[in-house]
Tab-separated table of C-alpha atoms in Angstrom:
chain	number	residue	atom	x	y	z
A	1	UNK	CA	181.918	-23.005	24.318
A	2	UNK	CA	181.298	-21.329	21.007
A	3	UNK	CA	183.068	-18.309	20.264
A	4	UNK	CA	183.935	-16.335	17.087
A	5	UNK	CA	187.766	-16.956	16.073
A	6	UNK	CA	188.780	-15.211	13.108
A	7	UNK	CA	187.806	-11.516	11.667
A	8	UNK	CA	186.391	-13.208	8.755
A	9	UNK	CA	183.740	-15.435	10.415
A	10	UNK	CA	182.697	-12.441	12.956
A	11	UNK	CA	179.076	-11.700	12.467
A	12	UNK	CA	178.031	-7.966	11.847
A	13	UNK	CA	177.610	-5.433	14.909
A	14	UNK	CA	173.965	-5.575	16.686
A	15	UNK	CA	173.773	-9.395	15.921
A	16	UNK	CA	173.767	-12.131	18.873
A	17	UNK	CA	175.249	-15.552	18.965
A	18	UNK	CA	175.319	-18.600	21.489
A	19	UNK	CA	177.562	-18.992	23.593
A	20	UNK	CA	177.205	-22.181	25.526
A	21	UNK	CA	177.345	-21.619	29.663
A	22	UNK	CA	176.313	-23.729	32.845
A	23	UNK	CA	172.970	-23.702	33.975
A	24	UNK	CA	173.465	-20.614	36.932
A	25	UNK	CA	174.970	-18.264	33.901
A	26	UNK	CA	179.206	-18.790	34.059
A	27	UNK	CA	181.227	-20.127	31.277
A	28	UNK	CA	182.152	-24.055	31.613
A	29	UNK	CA	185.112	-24.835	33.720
A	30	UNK	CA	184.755	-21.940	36.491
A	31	UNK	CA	184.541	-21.607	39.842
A	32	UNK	CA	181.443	-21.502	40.194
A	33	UNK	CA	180.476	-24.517	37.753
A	34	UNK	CA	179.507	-26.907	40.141
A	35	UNK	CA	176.087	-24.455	40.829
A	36	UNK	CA	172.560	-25.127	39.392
A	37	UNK	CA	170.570	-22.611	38.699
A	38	UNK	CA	168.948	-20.528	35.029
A	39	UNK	CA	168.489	-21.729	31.476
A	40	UNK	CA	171.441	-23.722	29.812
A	41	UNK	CA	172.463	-21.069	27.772
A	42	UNK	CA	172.369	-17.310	27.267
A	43	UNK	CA	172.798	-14.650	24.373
A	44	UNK	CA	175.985	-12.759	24.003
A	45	UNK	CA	176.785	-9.584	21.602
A	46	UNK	CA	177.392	-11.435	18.304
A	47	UNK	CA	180.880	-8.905	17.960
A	48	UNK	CA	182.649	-10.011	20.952
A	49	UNK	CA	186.185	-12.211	20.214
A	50	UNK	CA	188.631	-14.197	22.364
A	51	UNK	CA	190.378	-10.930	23.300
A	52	UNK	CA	187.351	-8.393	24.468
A	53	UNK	CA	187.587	-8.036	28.271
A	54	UNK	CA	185.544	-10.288	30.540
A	55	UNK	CA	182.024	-10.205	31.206
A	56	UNK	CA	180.815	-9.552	35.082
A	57	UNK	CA	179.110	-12.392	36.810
A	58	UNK	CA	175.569	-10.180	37.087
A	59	UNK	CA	175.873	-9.272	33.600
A	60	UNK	CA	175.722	-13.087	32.591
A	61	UNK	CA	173.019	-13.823	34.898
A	62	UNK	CA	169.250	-13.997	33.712
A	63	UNK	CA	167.366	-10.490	34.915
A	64	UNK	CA	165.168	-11.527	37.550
A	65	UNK	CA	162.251	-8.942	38.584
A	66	UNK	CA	161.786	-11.092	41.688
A	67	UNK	CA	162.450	-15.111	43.361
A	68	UNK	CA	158.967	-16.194	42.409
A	69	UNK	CA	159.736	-15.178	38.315
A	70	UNK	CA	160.235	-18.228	36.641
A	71	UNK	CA	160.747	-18.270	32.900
A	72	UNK	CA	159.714	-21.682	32.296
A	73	UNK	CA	155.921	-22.250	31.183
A	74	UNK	CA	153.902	-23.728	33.573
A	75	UNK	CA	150.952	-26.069	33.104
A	76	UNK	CA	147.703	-25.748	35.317
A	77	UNK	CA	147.219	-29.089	37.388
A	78	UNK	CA	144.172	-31.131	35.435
A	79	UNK	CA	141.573	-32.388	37.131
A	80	UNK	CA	139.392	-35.054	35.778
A	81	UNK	CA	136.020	-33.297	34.855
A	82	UNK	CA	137.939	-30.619	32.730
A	83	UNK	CA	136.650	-30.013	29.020
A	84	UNK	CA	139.603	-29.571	27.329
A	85	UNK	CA	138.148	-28.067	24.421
A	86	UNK	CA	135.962	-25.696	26.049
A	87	UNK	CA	137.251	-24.644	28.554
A	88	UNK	CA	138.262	-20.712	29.172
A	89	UNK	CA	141.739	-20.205	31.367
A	90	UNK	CA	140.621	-16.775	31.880
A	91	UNK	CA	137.630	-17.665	33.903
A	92	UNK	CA	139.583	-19.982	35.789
A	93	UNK	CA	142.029	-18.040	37.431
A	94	UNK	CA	139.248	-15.411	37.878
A	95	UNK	CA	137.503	-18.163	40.261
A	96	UNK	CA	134.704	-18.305	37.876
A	97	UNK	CA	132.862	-21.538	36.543
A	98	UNK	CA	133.612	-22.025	33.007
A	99	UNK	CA	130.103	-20.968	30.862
A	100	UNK	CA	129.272	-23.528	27.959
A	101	UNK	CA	129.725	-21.961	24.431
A	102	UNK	CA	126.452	-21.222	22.905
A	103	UNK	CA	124.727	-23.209	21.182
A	104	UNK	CA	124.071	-22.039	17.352
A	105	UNK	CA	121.088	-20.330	15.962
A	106	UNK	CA	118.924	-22.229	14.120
A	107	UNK	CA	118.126	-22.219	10.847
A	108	UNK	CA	114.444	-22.259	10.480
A	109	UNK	CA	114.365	-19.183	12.751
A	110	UNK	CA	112.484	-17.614	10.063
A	111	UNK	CA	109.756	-19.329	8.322
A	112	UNK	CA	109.254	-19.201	4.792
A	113	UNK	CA	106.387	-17.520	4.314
A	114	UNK	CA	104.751	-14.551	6.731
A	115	UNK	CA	106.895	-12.882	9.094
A	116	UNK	CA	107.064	-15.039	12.164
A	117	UNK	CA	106.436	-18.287	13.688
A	118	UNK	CA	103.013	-18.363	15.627
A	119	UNK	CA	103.566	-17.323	19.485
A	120	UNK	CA	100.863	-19.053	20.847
A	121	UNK	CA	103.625	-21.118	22.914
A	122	UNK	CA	105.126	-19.335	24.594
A	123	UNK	CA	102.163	-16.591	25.706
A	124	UNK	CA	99.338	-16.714	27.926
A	125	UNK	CA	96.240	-17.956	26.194
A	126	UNK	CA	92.507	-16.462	26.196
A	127	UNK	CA	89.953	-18.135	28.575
A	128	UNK	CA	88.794	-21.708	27.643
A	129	UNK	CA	87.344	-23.415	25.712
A	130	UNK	CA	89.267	-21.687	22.326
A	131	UNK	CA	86.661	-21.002	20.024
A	132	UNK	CA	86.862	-23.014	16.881
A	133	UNK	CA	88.107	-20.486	14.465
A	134	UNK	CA	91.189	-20.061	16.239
A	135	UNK	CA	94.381	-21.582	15.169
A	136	UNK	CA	96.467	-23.130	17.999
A	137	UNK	CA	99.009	-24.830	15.621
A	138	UNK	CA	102.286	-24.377	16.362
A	139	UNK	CA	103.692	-24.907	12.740
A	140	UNK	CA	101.328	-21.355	12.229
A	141	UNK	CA	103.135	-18.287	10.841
A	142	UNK	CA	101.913	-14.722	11.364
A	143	UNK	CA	101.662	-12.637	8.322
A	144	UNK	CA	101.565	-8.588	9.094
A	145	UNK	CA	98.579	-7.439	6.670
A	146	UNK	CA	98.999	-3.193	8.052
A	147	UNK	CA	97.733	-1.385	10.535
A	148	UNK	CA	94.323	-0.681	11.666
A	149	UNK	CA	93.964	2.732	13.667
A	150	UNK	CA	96.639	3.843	16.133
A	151	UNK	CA	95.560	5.159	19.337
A	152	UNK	CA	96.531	6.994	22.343
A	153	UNK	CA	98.686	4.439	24.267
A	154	UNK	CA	98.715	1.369	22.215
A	155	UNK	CA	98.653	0.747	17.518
A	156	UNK	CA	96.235	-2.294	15.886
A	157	UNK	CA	97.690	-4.130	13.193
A	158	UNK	CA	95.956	-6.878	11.532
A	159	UNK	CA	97.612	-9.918	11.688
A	160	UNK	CA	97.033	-12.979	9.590
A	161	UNK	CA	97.906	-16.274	11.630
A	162	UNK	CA	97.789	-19.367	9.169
A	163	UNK	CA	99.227	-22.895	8.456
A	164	UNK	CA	101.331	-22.817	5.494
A	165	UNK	CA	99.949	-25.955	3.203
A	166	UNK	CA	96.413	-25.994	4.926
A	167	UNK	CA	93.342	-24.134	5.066
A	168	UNK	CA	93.659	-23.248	8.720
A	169	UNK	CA	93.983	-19.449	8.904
A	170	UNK	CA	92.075	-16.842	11.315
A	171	UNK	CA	92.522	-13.050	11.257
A	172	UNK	CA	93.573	-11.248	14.701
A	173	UNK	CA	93.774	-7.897	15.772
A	174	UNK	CA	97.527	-7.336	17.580
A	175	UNK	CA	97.301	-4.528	19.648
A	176	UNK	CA	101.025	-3.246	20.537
A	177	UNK	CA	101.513	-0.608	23.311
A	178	UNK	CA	103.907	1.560	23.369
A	179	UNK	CA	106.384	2.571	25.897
A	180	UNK	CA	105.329	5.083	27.978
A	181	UNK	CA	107.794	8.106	26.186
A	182	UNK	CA	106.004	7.756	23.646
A	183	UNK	CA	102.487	7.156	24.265
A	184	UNK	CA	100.107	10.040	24.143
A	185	UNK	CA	97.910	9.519	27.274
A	186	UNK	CA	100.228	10.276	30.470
A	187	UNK	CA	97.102	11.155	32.943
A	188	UNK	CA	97.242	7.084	34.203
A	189	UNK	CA	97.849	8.100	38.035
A	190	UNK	CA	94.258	8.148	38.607
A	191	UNK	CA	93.336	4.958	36.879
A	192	UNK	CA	96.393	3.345	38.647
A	193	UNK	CA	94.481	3.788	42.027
A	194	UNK	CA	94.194	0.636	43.662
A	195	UNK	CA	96.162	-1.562	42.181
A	196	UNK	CA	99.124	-2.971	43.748
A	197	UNK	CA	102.501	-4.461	42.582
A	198	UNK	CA	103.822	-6.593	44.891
A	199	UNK	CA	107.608	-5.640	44.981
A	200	UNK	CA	108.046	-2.154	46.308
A	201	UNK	CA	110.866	-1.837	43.981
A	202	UNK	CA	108.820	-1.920	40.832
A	203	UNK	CA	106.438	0.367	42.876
A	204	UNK	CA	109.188	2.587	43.328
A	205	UNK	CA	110.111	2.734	39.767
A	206	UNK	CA	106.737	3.351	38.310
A	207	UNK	CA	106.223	5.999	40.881
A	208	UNK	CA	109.365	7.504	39.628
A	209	UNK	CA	108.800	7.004	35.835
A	210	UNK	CA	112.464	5.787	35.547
A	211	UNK	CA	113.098	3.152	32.187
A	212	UNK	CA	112.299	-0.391	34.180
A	213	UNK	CA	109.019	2.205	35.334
A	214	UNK	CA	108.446	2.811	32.222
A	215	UNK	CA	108.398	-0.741	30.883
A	216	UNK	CA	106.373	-1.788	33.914
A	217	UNK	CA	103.727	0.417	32.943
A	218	UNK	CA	103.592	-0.533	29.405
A	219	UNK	CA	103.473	-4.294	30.429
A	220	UNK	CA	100.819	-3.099	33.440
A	221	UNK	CA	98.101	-1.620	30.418
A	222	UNK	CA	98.989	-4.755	28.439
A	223	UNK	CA	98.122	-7.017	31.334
A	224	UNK	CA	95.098	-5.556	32.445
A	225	UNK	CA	93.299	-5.210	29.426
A	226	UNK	CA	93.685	-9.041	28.561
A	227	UNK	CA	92.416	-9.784	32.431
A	228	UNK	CA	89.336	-7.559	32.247
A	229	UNK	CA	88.348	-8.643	28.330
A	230	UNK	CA	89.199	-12.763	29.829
A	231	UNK	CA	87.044	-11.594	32.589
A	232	UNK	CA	84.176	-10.251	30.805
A	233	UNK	CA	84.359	-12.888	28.448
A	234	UNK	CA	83.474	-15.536	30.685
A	235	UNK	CA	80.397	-13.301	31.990
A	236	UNK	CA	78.789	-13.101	28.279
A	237	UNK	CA	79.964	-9.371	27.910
A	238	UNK	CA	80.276	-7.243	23.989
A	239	UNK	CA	83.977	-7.269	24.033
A	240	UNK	CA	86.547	-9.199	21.519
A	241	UNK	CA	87.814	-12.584	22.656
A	242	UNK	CA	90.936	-12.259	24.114
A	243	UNK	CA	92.952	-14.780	22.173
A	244	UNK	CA	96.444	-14.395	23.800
A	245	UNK	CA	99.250	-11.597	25.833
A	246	UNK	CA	102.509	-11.961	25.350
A	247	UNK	CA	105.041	-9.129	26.627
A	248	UNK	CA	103.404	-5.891	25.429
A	249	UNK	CA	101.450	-7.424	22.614
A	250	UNK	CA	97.459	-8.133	23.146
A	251	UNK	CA	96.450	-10.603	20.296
A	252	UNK	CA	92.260	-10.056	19.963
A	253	UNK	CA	89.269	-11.269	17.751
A	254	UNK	CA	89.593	-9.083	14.483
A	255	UNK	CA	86.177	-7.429	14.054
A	256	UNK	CA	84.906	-7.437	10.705
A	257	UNK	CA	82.138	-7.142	8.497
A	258	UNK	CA	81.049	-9.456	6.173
A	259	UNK	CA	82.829	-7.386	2.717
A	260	UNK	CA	86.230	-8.087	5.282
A	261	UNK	CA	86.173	-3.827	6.299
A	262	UNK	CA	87.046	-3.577	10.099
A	263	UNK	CA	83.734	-3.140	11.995
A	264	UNK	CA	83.342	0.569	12.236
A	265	UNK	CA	82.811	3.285	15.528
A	266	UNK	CA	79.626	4.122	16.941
A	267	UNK	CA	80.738	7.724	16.300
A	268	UNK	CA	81.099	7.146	12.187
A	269	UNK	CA	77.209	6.169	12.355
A	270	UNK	CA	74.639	7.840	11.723
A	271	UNK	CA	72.107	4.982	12.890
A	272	UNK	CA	67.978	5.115	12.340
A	273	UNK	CA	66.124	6.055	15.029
A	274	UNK	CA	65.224	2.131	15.687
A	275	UNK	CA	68.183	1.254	15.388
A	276	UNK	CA	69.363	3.655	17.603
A	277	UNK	CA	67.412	2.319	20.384
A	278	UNK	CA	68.126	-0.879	19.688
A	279	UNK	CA	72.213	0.412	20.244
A	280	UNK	CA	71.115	2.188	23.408
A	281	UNK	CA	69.499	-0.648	24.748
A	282	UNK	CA	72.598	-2.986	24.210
A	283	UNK	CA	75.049	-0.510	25.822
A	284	UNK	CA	72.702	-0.612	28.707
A	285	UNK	CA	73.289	-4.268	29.206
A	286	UNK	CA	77.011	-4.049	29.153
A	287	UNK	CA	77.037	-1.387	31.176
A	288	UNK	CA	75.088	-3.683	33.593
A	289	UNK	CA	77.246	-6.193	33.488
A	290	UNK	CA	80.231	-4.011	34.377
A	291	UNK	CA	78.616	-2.446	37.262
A	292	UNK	CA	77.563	-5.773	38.569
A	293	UNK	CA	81.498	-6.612	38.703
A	294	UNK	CA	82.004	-3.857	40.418
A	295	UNK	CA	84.058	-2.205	37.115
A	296	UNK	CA	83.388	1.067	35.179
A	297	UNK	CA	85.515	1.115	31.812
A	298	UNK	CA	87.101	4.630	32.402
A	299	UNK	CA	87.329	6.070	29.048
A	300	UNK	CA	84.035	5.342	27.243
A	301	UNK	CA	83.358	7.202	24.169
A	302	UNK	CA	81.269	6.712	21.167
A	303	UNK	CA	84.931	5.983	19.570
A	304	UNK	CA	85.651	3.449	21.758
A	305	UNK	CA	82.123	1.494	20.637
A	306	UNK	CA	82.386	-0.793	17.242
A	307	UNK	CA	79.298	-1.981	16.208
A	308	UNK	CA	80.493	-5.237	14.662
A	309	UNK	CA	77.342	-6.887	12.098
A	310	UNK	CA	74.571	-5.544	14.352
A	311	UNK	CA	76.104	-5.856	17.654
A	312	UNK	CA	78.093	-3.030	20.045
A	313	UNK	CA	81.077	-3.841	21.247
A	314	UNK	CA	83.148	-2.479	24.180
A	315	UNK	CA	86.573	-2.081	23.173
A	316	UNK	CA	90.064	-0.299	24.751
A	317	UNK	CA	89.464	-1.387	28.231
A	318	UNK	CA	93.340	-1.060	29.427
A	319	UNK	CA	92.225	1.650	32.112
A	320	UNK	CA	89.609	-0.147	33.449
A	321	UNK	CA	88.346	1.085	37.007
A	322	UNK	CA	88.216	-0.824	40.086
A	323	UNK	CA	84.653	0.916	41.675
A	324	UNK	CA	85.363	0.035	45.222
A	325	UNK	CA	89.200	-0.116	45.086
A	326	UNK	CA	89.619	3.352	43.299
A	327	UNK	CA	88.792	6.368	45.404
A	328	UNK	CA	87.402	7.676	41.832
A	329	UNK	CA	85.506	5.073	40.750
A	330	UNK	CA	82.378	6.126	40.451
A	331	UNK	CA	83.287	9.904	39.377
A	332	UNK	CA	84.998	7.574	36.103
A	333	UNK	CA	81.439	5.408	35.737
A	334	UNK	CA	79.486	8.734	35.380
A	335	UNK	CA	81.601	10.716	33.289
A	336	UNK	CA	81.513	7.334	30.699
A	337	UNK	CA	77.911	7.503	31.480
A	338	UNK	CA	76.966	11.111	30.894
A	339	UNK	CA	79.334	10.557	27.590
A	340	UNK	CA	77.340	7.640	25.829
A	341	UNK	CA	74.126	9.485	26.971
A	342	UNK	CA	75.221	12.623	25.318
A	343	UNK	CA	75.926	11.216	21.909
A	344	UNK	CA	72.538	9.158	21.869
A	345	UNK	CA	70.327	12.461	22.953
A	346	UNK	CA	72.066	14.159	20.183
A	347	UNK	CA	71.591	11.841	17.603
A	348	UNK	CA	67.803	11.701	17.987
A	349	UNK	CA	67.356	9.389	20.933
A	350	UNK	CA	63.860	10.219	22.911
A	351	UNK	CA	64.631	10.767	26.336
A	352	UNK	CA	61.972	8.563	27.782
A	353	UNK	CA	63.850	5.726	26.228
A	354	UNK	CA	67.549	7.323	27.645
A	355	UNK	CA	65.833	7.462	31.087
A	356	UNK	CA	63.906	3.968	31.153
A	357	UNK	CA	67.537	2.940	30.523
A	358	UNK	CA	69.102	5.207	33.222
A	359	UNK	CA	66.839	3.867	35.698
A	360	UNK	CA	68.145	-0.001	34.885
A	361	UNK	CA	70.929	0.750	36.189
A	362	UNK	CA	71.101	-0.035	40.081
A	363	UNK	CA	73.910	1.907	41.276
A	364	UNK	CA	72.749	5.061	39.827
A	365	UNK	CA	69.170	5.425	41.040
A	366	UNK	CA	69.635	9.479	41.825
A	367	UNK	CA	70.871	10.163	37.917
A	368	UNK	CA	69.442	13.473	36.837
A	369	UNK	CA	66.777	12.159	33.892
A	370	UNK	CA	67.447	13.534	30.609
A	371	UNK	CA	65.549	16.755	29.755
């Protein structure tokens, strides 16, 4: 046993020392020696001498908060599939399986020119075949170039998709819709008639205009413009090839004229009376072709016409109508009707040539005929 034996060698007040004990807490030589029990050794108060009073058998036994404490550490069995470096204790003994550590970011995340890899990957693709001045490699990089017009639900940027290195570049129109806070066309229960989600949940939510409603919708417009333009596509229609969807984001054909100006709206022309009939006479054959889908576009305006190098083109068909699925349907395909027909009368068309065209269309046989 080590003890302190001279005034001299005593340490300071406050201090401990080691004073050497059997394993169950009681000085060597006692009674009680022959026991087995705590650490090997204990601290004392460093000022205590050969003449301070004894110390009580609890006092020199360990504190014990209950019989399962155990001071020594204890080691978790191994088993023979354990990953020793990555492993996580804590979702052990929480009964969970042990996640991998993630892998690092790459460094070529980023390309070095433009401002993103091409996503033609990893988003749904136009109908087939591609036409040939579309780029489908995937060492492309999209270059933002500004914006074109901003609308009521959705903004147009022009987009730049190229291979750095070759001569392979195309430019595309990315149309980007925004969440429904803060779009600026909220009447879209009416052109939501008749079509169905699948999951009542989403239902539910869209119904409710909650956030995951919210984001439904804006991935609902998305979605169903890029099906109606594939759609009318494939039947020959005006409209922009659909080149790709992916989340909210509707990649189309950039319209352009041949100085590289975006093609511009019906409404900024003022067209010559030929050409005006030659106009009318075109939007009568889309309009054709829509009805003989059974779809009306729902929000047809002179501003929603581009009349790209000669040709009109139908563009903004997000809301398209379902004419036998939506209740409204055909109160939608005569308000676009009595739109288009208004701007042309106005602008000098004869109204022989408005009905003649009127009358081409089957579904509307009883139209009033332009005065």
């Amino acid at each position: 046993m080590l003890r302190w034996t001279t005034e001299s060698a005593r340490p300071p007040s406050g201090t401990w020392v080691r004073e050497e004990v059997t394993r169950h807490g009681c000085p060597r030589g006692s009674a009680c020696s022959g026991l087995a029990l705590p650490p090997p050794f204990r601290l004392i108060p460093g000022g205590a001498t050969p003449g301070d009073p004894p110390v009580s058998h609890n006092d020199r036994l360990p504190v014990r908060r209950s019989r399962f404490d155990d001071a020594r550490p204890r080691r978790r069995r191994s088993h023979f599939d354990d990953d020793v470096e990555n492993i996580d204790d804590r979702s052990v003994t929480r009964g969970r399986r042990p996640q991998p550590a993630p892998l690092p970011a790459p460094l070529d995340d980023v390309p070095v020119t433009g401002d993103r890899w091409s996503t033609w990957d990893i988003a749904q693709h136009g109908p087939a075949p591609y036409p040939k001045w579309l780029v489908t490699d995937l060492a492309a990089v999209d270059a933002e170039l500004g914006v074109v017009k901003t609308g009521k639900e959705a903004d147009v940027h022009l987009v730049q998709r190229a291979v750095p290195g070759t001569s392979q570049s195309c430019l595309l129109a990315a149309k980007r819709y925004r969440a429904a806070e803060h779009r600026l066309f909220h009447r879209d229960a009416a052109y939501l008639e008749g079509r169905r989600v699948r999951r009542s949940r989403e239902t539910r939510a869209m119904a409710r205009r909650t956030a995951f409603g919210r984001d439904l919708l804006a991935g609902q417009w998305a979605t169903a413009e890029f099906t109606a333009l594939s759609r009318l596509w494939r039947l020959g229609a005006p409209v922009p090839y659909p080149v790709q969807l992916h989340g909210t984001e509707l990649l189309l054909e950039y319209l352009d004229e041949p100085d590289g100006q975006a093609a511009p709206r019906l409404a900024q022309l003022r067209p010559a009376p030929a050409r005006l009939c030659e106009l009318w006479d075109q939007l009568i054959d889309a309009l054709m072709i829509l009805i003989d889908e059974g779809l009306a576009h729902g929000d047809l305006s002179p501003f929603n016409l581009l009349v790209h190098r000669g040709r009109l083109m139908l563009i903004d068909l997000p809301q398209v109508v379902d004419l036998v699925a939506n209740p409204q349907g055909h109160a939608f395909l005569a308000r676009d009707i009595q739109i288009v027909t208004d701007w042309f009368t106005g602008h000098g068309l004869p109204a022989q040539i408005a009905n003649a065209g009127l009358s081409r269309l089957q579904i509307i046989r009883d139209w009033p005929p332009v005065p």
